[in-house]
Amino acid sequence: MVQKEKERFKVNKVPKSILVGFLFFLISLVFLDNYNHRLKARVLGINIQLQADQKRIFEWEQLLAEKPDYRDGWLQLSSLYAKVGNVKKSKEAFNNAKKIDPNFEELPSLEKLLEE
């Protein structure tokens, strides 16, 4: 009679392989969540930087609308356009700087940087 009661209340043992698998699964979830969090932070940082670059582009465009002969302004604008991936506008801004001062000694090295 006592034996039957012991069997009735006996807890089924879970195989070790299932426990190890479940533990591995939980650890994987923790690492995945951490990776996802870092990825979101990186994307947020990129978006903030892009917004700052767009603001600077707008400011340089406004300044150059008032002072279109400002060579260094065109070079700054060219650099910013290249940074945000707008190659066409980067080249246009660079060409404007080149028209203003074609003998500027830094132009060839800056042009090489923009081509990369």
PDB file of C-alpha atoms in Angstrom:
ATOM      1  CA  MET A   1       0.000   0.000   0.000  1.00  0.00           C
ATOM      2  CA  VAL A   2       2.788   2.440   0.890  1.00  0.00           C
ATOM      3  CA  GLN A   3       4.557   1.524  -2.352  1.00  0.00           C
ATOM      4  CA  LYS A   4       1.468   2.420  -4.407  1.00  0.00           C
ATOM      5  CA  GLU A   5       1.215   5.822  -2.733  1.00  0.00           C
ATOM      6  CA  LYS A   6       4.878   6.517  -3.417  1.00  0.00           C
ATOM      7  CA  GLU A   7       4.404   5.675  -7.082  1.00  0.00           C
ATOM      8  CA  ARG A   8       1.323   7.855  -7.258  1.00  0.00           C
ATOM      9  CA  PHE A   9       3.170  10.898  -5.895  1.00  0.00           C
ATOM     10  CA  LYS A  10       6.403  10.170  -7.734  1.00  0.00           C
ATOM     11  CA  VAL A  11       7.479  13.071  -9.944  1.00  0.00           C
ATOM     12  CA  ASN A  12       8.424  12.136 -13.459  1.00  0.00           C
ATOM     13  CA  LYS A  13      12.039  12.919 -14.067  1.00  0.00           C
ATOM     14  CA  VAL A  14      12.834  15.020 -17.103  1.00  0.00           C
ATOM     15  CA  PRO A  15      15.746  13.695 -19.165  1.00  0.00           C
ATOM     16  CA  LYS A  16      18.944  15.721 -18.811  1.00  0.00           C
ATOM     17  CA  SER A  17      19.185  16.303 -22.556  1.00  0.00           C
ATOM     18  CA  ILE A  18      15.852  18.141 -22.523  1.00  0.00           C
ATOM     19  CA  LEU A  19      16.939  20.280 -19.573  1.00  0.00           C
ATOM     20  CA  VAL A  20      20.237  21.125 -21.274  1.00  0.00           C
ATOM     21  CA  GLY A  21      18.392  21.974 -24.492  1.00  0.00           C
ATOM     22  CA  PHE A  22      15.944  24.193 -22.647  1.00  0.00           C
ATOM     23  CA  LEU A  23      18.784  25.942 -20.817  1.00  0.00           C
ATOM     24  CA  PHE A  24      20.591  26.510 -24.119  1.00  0.00           C
ATOM     25  CA  PHE A  25      17.366  27.931 -25.576  1.00  0.00           C
ATOM     26  CA  LEU A  26      16.969  30.397 -22.682  1.00  0.00           C
ATOM     27  CA  ILE A  27      20.584  31.543 -22.934  1.00  0.00           C
ATOM     28  CA  SER A  28      20.150  32.030 -26.687  1.00  0.00           C
ATOM     29  CA  LEU A  29      17.102  34.207 -26.069  1.00  0.00           C
ATOM     30  CA  VAL A  30      19.073  36.401 -23.670  1.00  0.00           C
ATOM     31  CA  PHE A  31      21.914  36.852 -26.173  1.00  0.00           C
ATOM     32  CA  LEU A  32      19.471  37.523 -29.008  1.00  0.00           C
ATOM     33  CA  ASP A  33      17.697  40.179 -26.963  1.00  0.00           C
ATOM     34  CA  ASN A  34      21.032  41.818 -26.123  1.00  0.00           C
ATOM     35  CA  TYR A  35      22.074  41.803 -29.789  1.00  0.00           C
ATOM     36  CA  ASN A  36      18.710  43.263 -30.823  1.00  0.00           C
ATOM     37  CA  HIS A  37      19.064  46.031 -28.233  1.00  0.00           C
ATOM     38  CA  ARG A  38      22.568  46.940 -29.470  1.00  0.00           C
ATOM     39  CA  LEU A  39      21.369  46.919 -33.078  1.00  0.00           C
ATOM     40  CA  LYS A  40      18.499  49.292 -32.264  1.00  0.00           C
ATOM     41  CA  ALA A  41      20.898  51.632 -30.469  1.00  0.00           C
ATOM     42  CA  ARG A  42      23.209  51.617 -33.476  1.00  0.00           C
ATOM     43  CA  VAL A  43      20.366  52.382 -35.898  1.00  0.00           C
ATOM     44  CA  LEU A  44      19.163  55.184 -33.642  1.00  0.00           C
ATOM     45  CA  GLY A  45      22.682  56.626 -33.570  1.00  0.00           C
ATOM     46  CA  ILE A  46      22.908  56.503 -37.356  1.00  0.00           C
ATOM     47  CA  ASN A  47      19.552  58.249 -37.707  1.00  0.00           C
ATOM     48  CA  ILE A  48      20.590  60.983 -35.287  1.00  0.00           C
ATOM     49  CA  GLN A  49      23.853  61.508 -37.193  1.00  0.00           C
ATOM     50  CA  LEU A  50      21.998  61.632 -40.516  1.00  0.00           C
ATOM     51  CA  GLN A  51      19.599  64.247 -39.145  1.00  0.00           C
ATOM     52  CA  ALA A  52      22.532  66.331 -37.913  1.00  0.00           C
ATOM     53  CA  ASP A  53      24.204  66.077 -41.328  1.00  0.00           C
ATOM     54  CA  GLN A  54      20.969  67.093 -43.081  1.00  0.00           C
ATOM     55  CA  LYS A  55      20.705  70.111 -40.792  1.00  0.00           C
ATOM     56  CA  ARG A  56      24.287  71.129 -41.576  1.00  0.00           C
ATOM     57  CA  ILE A  57      23.599  70.718 -45.307  1.00  0.00           C
ATOM     58  CA  PHE A  58      20.595  73.013 -44.992  1.00  0.00           C
ATOM     59  CA  GLU A  59      22.656  75.603 -43.105  1.00  0.00           C
ATOM     60  CA  TRP A  60      25.450  75.559 -45.711  1.00  0.00           C
ATOM     61  CA  GLU A  61      22.896  75.843 -48.525  1.00  0.00           C
ATOM     62  CA  GLN A  62      21.392  78.896 -46.828  1.00  0.00           C
ATOM     63  CA  LEU A  63      24.805  80.496 -46.356  1.00  0.00           C
ATOM     64  CA  LEU A  64      25.843  79.786 -49.942  1.00  0.00           C
ATOM     65  CA  ALA A  65      22.597  81.279 -51.235  1.00  0.00           C
ATOM     66  CA  GLU A  66      23.749  84.537 -49.631  1.00  0.00           C
ATOM     67  CA  LYS A  67      27.461  84.148 -50.438  1.00  0.00           C
ATOM     68  CA  PRO A  68      27.770  82.030 -53.592  1.00  0.00           C
ATOM     69  CA  ASP A  69      31.479  82.893 -54.010  1.00  0.00           C
ATOM     70  CA  TYR A  70      32.506  81.242 -50.735  1.00  0.00           C
ATOM     71  CA  ARG A  71      34.816  78.465 -51.957  1.00  0.00           C
ATOM     72  CA  ASP A  72      35.290  76.755 -48.597  1.00  0.00           C
ATOM     73  CA  GLY A  73      31.535  76.673 -48.082  1.00  0.00           C
ATOM     74  CA  TRP A  74      31.112  74.753 -51.326  1.00  0.00           C
ATOM     75  CA  LEU A  75      33.829  72.344 -50.247  1.00  0.00           C
ATOM     76  CA  GLN A  76      32.113  71.794 -46.896  1.00  0.00           C
ATOM     77  CA  LEU A  77      28.814  71.215 -48.657  1.00  0.00           C
ATOM     78  CA  SER A  78      30.477  68.800 -51.072  1.00  0.00           C
ATOM     79  CA  SER A  79      31.910  66.836 -48.165  1.00  0.00           C
ATOM     80  CA  LEU A  80      28.550  66.657 -46.401  1.00  0.00           C
ATOM     81  CA  TYR A  81      26.749  65.506 -49.531  1.00  0.00           C
ATOM     82  CA  ALA A  82      29.356  62.773 -49.970  1.00  0.00           C
ATOM     83  CA  LYS A  83      28.903  61.749 -46.338  1.00  0.00           C
ATOM     84  CA  VAL A  84      25.153  61.241 -46.749  1.00  0.00           C
ATOM     85  CA  GLY A  85      25.642  59.434 -50.061  1.00  0.00           C
ATOM     86  CA  ASN A  86      24.466  62.102 -52.491  1.00  0.00           C
ATOM     87  CA  VAL A  87      27.283  61.772 -55.026  1.00  0.00           C
ATOM     88  CA  LYS A  88      25.669  63.933 -57.701  1.00  0.00           C
ATOM     89  CA  LYS A  89      25.213  66.954 -55.426  1.00  0.00           C
ATOM     90  CA  SER A  90      28.651  66.388 -53.926  1.00  0.00           C
ATOM     91  CA  LYS A  91      30.236  66.689 -57.367  1.00  0.00           C
ATOM     92  CA  GLU A  92      28.141  69.759 -58.192  1.00  0.00           C
ATOM     93  CA  ALA A  93      29.225  71.521 -55.002  1.00  0.00           C
ATOM     94  CA  PHE A  94      32.849  70.558 -55.637  1.00  0.00           C
ATOM     95  CA  ASN A  95      32.666  71.905 -59.194  1.00  0.00           C
ATOM     96  CA  ASN A  96      31.274  75.192 -57.854  1.00  0.00           C
ATOM     97  CA  ALA A  97      34.295  75.490 -55.554  1.00  0.00           C
ATOM     98  CA  LYS A  98      36.574  74.646 -58.474  1.00  0.00           C
ATOM     99  CA  LYS A  99      35.007  77.385 -60.630  1.00  0.00           C
ATOM    100  CA  ILE A 100      35.526  79.951 -57.878  1.00  0.00           C
ATOM    101  CA  ASP A 101      39.200  79.103 -57.312  1.00  0.00           C
ATOM    102  CA  PRO A 102      40.591  76.682 -59.918  1.00  0.00           C
ATOM    103  CA  ASN A 103      44.154  77.239 -58.658  1.00  0.00           C
ATOM    104  CA  PHE A 104      43.442  76.197 -55.073  1.00  0.00           C
ATOM    105  CA  GLU A 105      46.269  73.781 -54.309  1.00  0.00           C
ATOM    106  CA  GLU A 106      44.143  71.402 -52.209  1.00  0.00           C
ATOM    107  CA  LEU A 107      41.605  70.704 -54.983  1.00  0.00           C
ATOM    108  CA  PRO A 108      43.333  67.626 -56.467  1.00  0.00           C
ATOM    109  CA  SER A 109      43.651  65.879 -53.106  1.00  0.00           C
ATOM    110  CA  LEU A 110      40.064  66.760 -52.163  1.00  0.00           C
ATOM    111  CA  GLU A 111      38.841  65.501 -55.510  1.00  0.00           C
ATOM    112  CA  LYS A 112      40.577  62.161 -54.911  1.00  0.00           C
ATOM    113  CA  LEU A 113      38.901  61.884 -51.512  1.00  0.00           C
ATOM    114  CA  LEU A 114      35.486  62.482 -53.049  1.00  0.00           C
ATOM    115  CA  GLU A 115      36.067  59.829 -55.702  1.00  0.00           C
ATOM    116  CA  GLU A 116      36.726  57.139 -53.085  1.00  0.00           C
TER     117      GLU A 116
END
